[in-house]
mmCIF file with all atom_site columns, C-alpha atoms and ligand atoms in Angstrom:
data_model
loop_
_atom_site.group_PDB
_atom_site.id
_atom_site.type_symbol
_atom_site.label_atom_id
_atom_site.label_alt_id
_atom_site.label_comp_id
_atom_site.label_asym_id
_atom_site.label_entity_id
_atom_site.label_seq_id
_atom_site.pdbx_PDB_ins_code
_atom_site.Cartn_x
_atom_site.Cartn_y
_atom_site.Cartn_z
_atom_site.occupancy
_atom_site.B_iso_or_equiv
_atom_site.pdbx_formal_charge
_atom_site.auth_seq_id
_atom_site.auth_comp_id
_atom_site.auth_asym_id
_atom_site.auth_atom_id
_atom_site.pdbx_PDB_model_num
ATOM   1   C  CA  . MET A 1 1   ? 30.389 25.465 -33.542 1.00 0.00 ? 4   MET A CA  1
ATOM   2   C  CA  . PRO A 1 2   ? 28.878 26.864 -30.375 1.00 0.00 ? 5   PRO A CA  1
ATOM   3   C  CA  . PRO A 1 3   ? 30.029 30.423 -29.644 1.00 0.00 ? 6   PRO A CA  1
ATOM   4   C  CA  . PRO A 1 4   ? 32.770 31.104 -27.086 1.00 0.00 ? 7   PRO A CA  1
ATOM   5   C  CA  . GLU A 1 5   ? 32.105 31.080 -23.236 1.00 0.00 ? 8   GLU A CA  1
ATOM   6   C  CA  . PRO A 1 6   ? 31.948 34.627 -21.828 1.00 0.00 ? 9   PRO A CA  1
ATOM   7   C  CA  . ALA A 1 7   ? 35.139 35.811 -20.473 1.00 0.00 ? 10  ALA A CA  1
ATOM   8   C  CA  . ASP A 1 8   ? 33.926 35.719 -16.936 1.00 0.00 ? 11  ASP A CA  1
ATOM   9   C  CA  . GLY A 1 9   ? 33.627 31.835 -17.204 1.00 0.00 ? 12  GLY A CA  1
ATOM   10  C  CA  . ARG A 1 10  ? 30.205 31.851 -15.689 1.00 0.00 ? 13  ARG A CA  1
ATOM   11  C  CA  . ALA A 1 11  ? 27.724 29.593 -17.443 1.00 0.00 ? 14  ALA A CA  1
ATOM   12  C  CA  . GLY A 1 12  ? 25.195 31.656 -19.397 1.00 0.00 ? 15  GLY A CA  1
ATOM   13  C  CA  . GLY A 1 13  ? 26.897 34.748 -18.633 1.00 0.00 ? 16  GLY A CA  1
ATOM   14  C  CA  . PRO A 1 14  ? 26.621 37.610 -16.020 1.00 0.00 ? 17  PRO A CA  1
ATOM   15  C  CA  . ASP A 1 15  ? 22.571 37.578 -16.579 1.00 0.00 ? 18  ASP A CA  1
ATOM   16  C  CA  . GLY A 1 16  ? 22.468 33.895 -17.687 1.00 0.00 ? 19  GLY A CA  1
ATOM   17  C  CA  . PHE A 1 17  ? 20.469 30.985 -16.105 1.00 0.00 ? 20  PHE A CA  1
ATOM   18  C  CA  . THR A 1 18  ? 20.162 27.518 -17.025 1.00 0.00 ? 21  THR A CA  1
ATOM   19  C  CA  . ILE A 1 19  ? 17.028 25.276 -18.159 1.00 0.00 ? 22  ILE A CA  1
ATOM   20  C  CA  . THR A 1 20  ? 16.627 21.558 -18.094 1.00 0.00 ? 23  THR A CA  1
ATOM   21  C  CA  . VAL A 1 21  ? 16.790 19.659 -21.228 1.00 0.00 ? 24  VAL A CA  1
ATOM   22  C  CA  . ASP A 1 22  ? 16.114 16.106 -21.394 1.00 0.00 ? 25  ASP A CA  1
ATOM   23  C  CA  . GLY A 1 23  ? 17.139 15.778 -17.532 1.00 0.00 ? 26  GLY A CA  1
ATOM   24  C  CA  . GLY A 1 24  ? 20.329 17.657 -17.775 1.00 0.00 ? 27  GLY A CA  1
ATOM   25  C  CA  . GLU A 1 25  ? 21.093 21.558 -17.121 1.00 0.00 ? 28  GLU A CA  1
ATOM   26  C  CA  . VAL A 1 26  ? 21.830 23.713 -20.313 1.00 0.00 ? 29  VAL A CA  1
ATOM   27  C  CA  . PRO A 1 27  ? 23.250 27.122 -19.706 1.00 0.00 ? 30  PRO A CA  1
ATOM   28  C  CA  . VAL A 1 28  ? 21.247 30.081 -21.478 1.00 0.00 ? 31  VAL A CA  1
ATOM   29  C  CA  . ARG A 1 29  ? 22.474 33.685 -21.850 1.00 0.00 ? 32  ARG A CA  1
ATOM   30  C  CA  . ALA A 1 30  ? 19.657 36.251 -21.239 1.00 0.00 ? 33  ALA A CA  1
ATOM   31  C  CA  . GLY A 1 31  ? 17.651 36.810 -24.318 1.00 0.00 ? 34  GLY A CA  1
ATOM   32  C  CA  . GLN A 1 32  ? 18.568 33.415 -26.121 1.00 0.00 ? 35  GLN A CA  1
ATOM   33  C  CA  . THR A 1 33  ? 15.760 31.519 -27.821 1.00 0.00 ? 36  THR A CA  1
ATOM   34  C  CA  . LEU A 1 34  ? 15.542 27.696 -26.672 1.00 0.00 ? 37  LEU A CA  1
ATOM   35  C  CA  . ALA A 1 35  ? 16.909 26.793 -30.103 1.00 0.00 ? 38  ALA A CA  1
ATOM   36  C  CA  . ALA A 1 36  ? 20.206 28.991 -29.273 1.00 0.00 ? 39  ALA A CA  1
ATOM   37  C  CA  . ALA A 1 37  ? 20.864 27.734 -26.150 1.00 0.00 ? 40  ALA A CA  1
ATOM   38  C  CA  . LEU A 1 38  ? 20.368 24.228 -27.346 1.00 0.00 ? 41  LEU A CA  1
ATOM   39  C  CA  . LEU A 1 39  ? 23.059 24.946 -30.246 1.00 0.00 ? 42  LEU A CA  1
ATOM   40  C  CA  . ALA A 1 40  ? 25.468 26.355 -27.955 1.00 0.00 ? 43  ALA A CA  1
ATOM   41  C  CA  . ALA A 1 41  ? 25.344 23.670 -25.927 1.00 0.00 ? 44  ALA A CA  1
ATOM   42  C  CA  . GLY A 1 42  ? 26.104 21.286 -28.953 1.00 0.00 ? 45  GLY A CA  1
ATOM   43  C  CA  . ARG A 1 43  ? 22.796 19.831 -29.441 1.00 0.00 ? 46  ARG A CA  1
ATOM   44  C  CA  . ARG A 1 44  ? 21.871 19.762 -32.988 1.00 0.00 ? 47  ARG A CA  1
ATOM   45  C  CA  . SER A 1 45  ? 18.625 17.617 -33.190 1.00 0.00 ? 48  SER A CA  1
ATOM   46  C  CA  . THR A 1 46  ? 15.389 18.708 -31.401 1.00 0.00 ? 49  THR A CA  1
ATOM   47  C  CA  . ARG A 1 47  ? 12.943 16.094 -32.856 1.00 0.00 ? 50  ARG A CA  1
ATOM   48  C  CA  . ARG A 1 48  ? 12.628 13.057 -35.036 1.00 0.00 ? 51  ARG A CA  1
ATOM   49  C  CA  . THR A 1 49  ? 10.449 12.635 -37.882 1.00 0.00 ? 52  THR A CA  1
ATOM   50  C  CA  . ARG A 1 50  ? 7.299  10.901 -37.886 1.00 0.00 ? 53  ARG A CA  1
ATOM   51  C  CA  . PHE A 1 51  ? 7.669  7.835  -39.794 1.00 0.00 ? 54  PHE A CA  1
ATOM   52  C  CA  . ALA A 1 52  ? 11.351 7.276  -40.317 1.00 0.00 ? 55  ALA A CA  1
ATOM   53  C  CA  . GLY A 1 53  ? 12.402 8.496  -36.788 1.00 0.00 ? 56  GLY A CA  1
ATOM   54  C  CA  . ARG A 1 54  ? 15.238 10.644 -38.399 1.00 0.00 ? 57  ARG A CA  1
ATOM   55  C  CA  . PRO A 1 55  ? 16.514 13.543 -36.186 1.00 0.00 ? 58  PRO A CA  1
ATOM   56  C  CA  . ARG A 1 56  ? 15.703 17.223 -37.184 1.00 0.00 ? 59  ARG A CA  1
ATOM   57  C  CA  . GLY A 1 57  ? 16.971 20.467 -36.045 1.00 0.00 ? 60  GLY A CA  1
ATOM   58  C  CA  . VAL A 1 58  ? 17.245 24.327 -36.600 1.00 0.00 ? 61  VAL A CA  1
ATOM   59  C  CA  . PHE A 1 59  ? 16.787 24.608 -39.995 1.00 0.00 ? 62  PHE A CA  1
ATOM   60  C  CA  . CYS A 1 60  ? 15.339 28.180 -41.095 1.00 0.00 ? 63  CYS A CA  1
ATOM   61  C  CA  . GLY A 1 61  ? 15.495 29.724 -37.693 1.00 0.00 ? 64  GLY A CA  1
ATOM   62  C  CA  . ILE A 1 62  ? 12.545 31.857 -38.182 1.00 0.00 ? 65  ILE A CA  1
ATOM   63  C  CA  . GLY A 1 63  ? 9.621  29.967 -37.273 1.00 0.00 ? 66  GLY A CA  1
ATOM   64  C  CA  . ILE A 1 64  ? 8.725  28.603 -40.972 1.00 0.00 ? 67  ILE A CA  1
ATOM   65  C  CA  . CYS A 1 65  ? 10.048 25.041 -41.280 1.00 0.00 ? 68  CYS A CA  1
ATOM   66  C  CA  . PHE A 1 66  ? 8.469  23.484 -38.020 1.00 0.00 ? 69  PHE A CA  1
ATOM   67  C  CA  . ASP A 1 67  ? 11.877 21.403 -37.804 1.00 0.00 ? 70  ASP A CA  1
ATOM   68  C  CA  . CYS A 1 68  ? 13.078 22.604 -34.406 1.00 0.00 ? 71  CYS A CA  1
ATOM   69  C  CA  . LEU A 1 69  ? 9.764  21.332 -32.272 1.00 0.00 ? 72  LEU A CA  1
ATOM   70  C  CA  . VAL A 1 70  ? 10.336 20.616 -28.858 1.00 0.00 ? 73  VAL A CA  1
ATOM   71  C  CA  . VAL A 1 71  ? 8.215  19.921 -25.679 1.00 0.00 ? 74  VAL A CA  1
ATOM   72  C  CA  . CYS A 1 72  ? 8.621  23.058 -23.436 1.00 0.00 ? 75  CYS A CA  1
ATOM   73  C  CA  . ASN A 1 73  ? 7.148  22.832 -19.844 1.00 0.00 ? 76  ASN A CA  1
ATOM   74  C  CA  . GLY A 1 74  ? 4.764  19.833 -21.121 1.00 0.00 ? 77  GLY A CA  1
ATOM   75  C  CA  . GLU A 1 75  ? 3.407  21.960 -24.159 1.00 0.00 ? 78  GLU A CA  1
ATOM   76  C  CA  . PRO A 1 76  ? 4.407  19.931 -27.361 1.00 0.00 ? 79  PRO A CA  1
ATOM   77  C  CA  . GLY A 1 77  ? 4.864  21.482 -30.796 1.00 0.00 ? 80  GLY A CA  1
ATOM   78  C  CA  . VAL A 1 78  ? 6.858  24.336 -29.426 1.00 0.00 ? 81  VAL A CA  1
ATOM   79  C  CA  . ARG A 1 79  ? 9.064  26.124 -32.211 1.00 0.00 ? 82  ARG A CA  1
ATOM   80  C  CA  . ALA A 1 80  ? 12.240 26.387 -30.218 1.00 0.00 ? 83  ALA A CA  1
ATOM   81  C  CA  . CYS A 1 81  ? 13.805 29.038 -32.571 1.00 0.00 ? 84  CYS A CA  1
ATOM   82  C  CA  . LEU A 1 82  ? 10.808 31.584 -31.724 1.00 0.00 ? 85  LEU A CA  1
ATOM   83  C  CA  . ARG A 1 83  ? 10.522 30.850 -27.761 1.00 0.00 ? 86  ARG A CA  1
ATOM   84  C  CA  . PRO A 1 84  ? 12.802 32.952 -25.698 1.00 0.00 ? 87  PRO A CA  1
ATOM   85  C  CA  . ALA A 1 85  ? 14.117 30.963 -22.687 1.00 0.00 ? 88  ALA A CA  1
ATOM   86  C  CA  . GLU A 1 86  ? 12.787 31.277 -19.605 1.00 0.00 ? 89  GLU A CA  1
ATOM   87  C  CA  . PRO A 1 87  ? 14.425 30.182 -16.124 1.00 0.00 ? 90  PRO A CA  1
ATOM   88  C  CA  . GLY A 1 88  ? 12.954 27.055 -14.934 1.00 0.00 ? 91  GLY A CA  1
ATOM   89  C  CA  . ASP A 1 89  ? 11.828 25.943 -18.416 1.00 0.00 ? 92  ASP A CA  1
ATOM   90  C  CA  . VAL A 1 90  ? 11.952 21.927 -18.892 1.00 0.00 ? 93  VAL A CA  1
ATOM   91  C  CA  . VAL A 1 91  ? 12.613 21.026 -22.527 1.00 0.00 ? 94  VAL A CA  1
ATOM   92  C  CA  . GLU A 1 92  ? 12.260 17.547 -24.024 1.00 0.00 ? 95  GLU A CA  1
ATOM   93  C  CA  . THR A 1 93  ? 13.626 16.696 -27.359 1.00 0.00 ? 96  THR A CA  1
ATOM   94  C  CA  . GLY A 1 94  ? 13.017 13.858 -29.366 1.00 0.00 ? 97  GLY A CA  1
ATOM   95  C  CA  . ALA A 1 95  ? 9.146  14.281 -30.354 1.00 0.00 ? 98  ALA A CA  1
ATOM   96  C  CA  . GLU A 1 96  ? 7.490  13.396 -33.194 1.00 0.00 ? 99  GLU A CA  1
ATOM   97  C  CA  . PRO A 1 97  ? 5.044  15.933 -34.510 1.00 0.00 ? 100 PRO A CA  1
ATOM   98  C  CA  . GLY A 1 98  ? 1.410  14.659 -34.354 1.00 0.00 ? 101 GLY A CA  1
ATOM   99  C  CA  . ASP A 1 99  ? 2.194  12.174 -31.778 1.00 0.00 ? 102 ASP A CA  1
ATOM   100 C  CA  . PRO A 1 100 ? -0.336 12.931 -29.300 1.00 0.00 ? 103 PRO A CA  1
ATOM   101 C  CA  . SER A 1 101 ? 1.478  10.849 -26.065 1.00 0.00 ? 104 SER A CA  1
ATOM   102 C  CA  . GLY A 1 102 ? 4.286  13.485 -26.953 1.00 0.00 ? 105 GLY A CA  1
ATOM   103 C  CA  . LEU A 1 103 ? 7.948  11.889 -26.722 1.00 0.00 ? 106 LEU A CA  1
ATOM   104 C  CA  . ARG A 1 104 ? 8.785  8.235  -27.016 1.00 0.00 ? 107 ARG A CA  1
ATOM   105 C  CA  . ALA A 1 105 ? 10.392 6.817  -24.030 1.00 0.00 ? 108 ALA A CA  1
ATOM   106 C  CA  . GLY A 1 106 ? 14.217 7.666  -23.906 1.00 0.00 ? 109 GLY A CA  1
ATOM   107 C  CA  . GLU A 1 107 ? 14.175 9.294  -27.460 1.00 0.00 ? 110 GLU A CA  1
ATOM   108 C  CA  . GLY A 1 108 ? 15.688 12.606 -26.439 1.00 0.00 ? 111 GLY A CA  1
ATOM   109 C  CA  . VAL A 1 109 ? 18.684 13.408 -29.040 1.00 0.00 ? 112 VAL A CA  1
ATOM   110 C  CA  . ARG A 1 110 ? 21.595 15.474 -28.699 1.00 0.00 ? 113 ARG A CA  1
HETATM 111 S  S1  . LIG B 2 .   ? 14.115 26.434 -37.288 1.00 0.00 ? 219 LIG B S1  1
HETATM 112 FE FE1 . LIG B 2 .   ? 12.572 26.270 -38.467 1.00 0.00 ? 219 LIG B FE1 1
HETATM 113 S  S2  . LIG B 2 .   ? 10.659 26.551 -37.363 1.00 0.00 ? 219 LIG B S2  1
HETATM 114 FE FE2 . LIG B 2 .   ? 12.288 26.633 -35.912 1.00 0.00 ? 219 LIG B FE2 1
#
């Protein structure tokens, strides 16, 4: 369940900003990781498995399992649970680890 929105009603809180995820805007509270922002926005999947194409998302939350990989600002294989979100970040989900072409077209998952 995503955390409640701030009392002032502004997306991302008073120090918040937005990032672009699969072409849409996602609010971020200052200090959140990419994974935290994605989960707060109701996005549970970050990538798909290499062979079966099954969705994966945050599992360990501490950089151990590599289930939360995303493409961030064109950089593949970014662990969303470790990367603090920055204003202007462009994130793509749905990539298969090890796929040098990055994302499969239209494979962003929510
Ligand atoms: S959730 Fe396990 S490495 Fe990010």
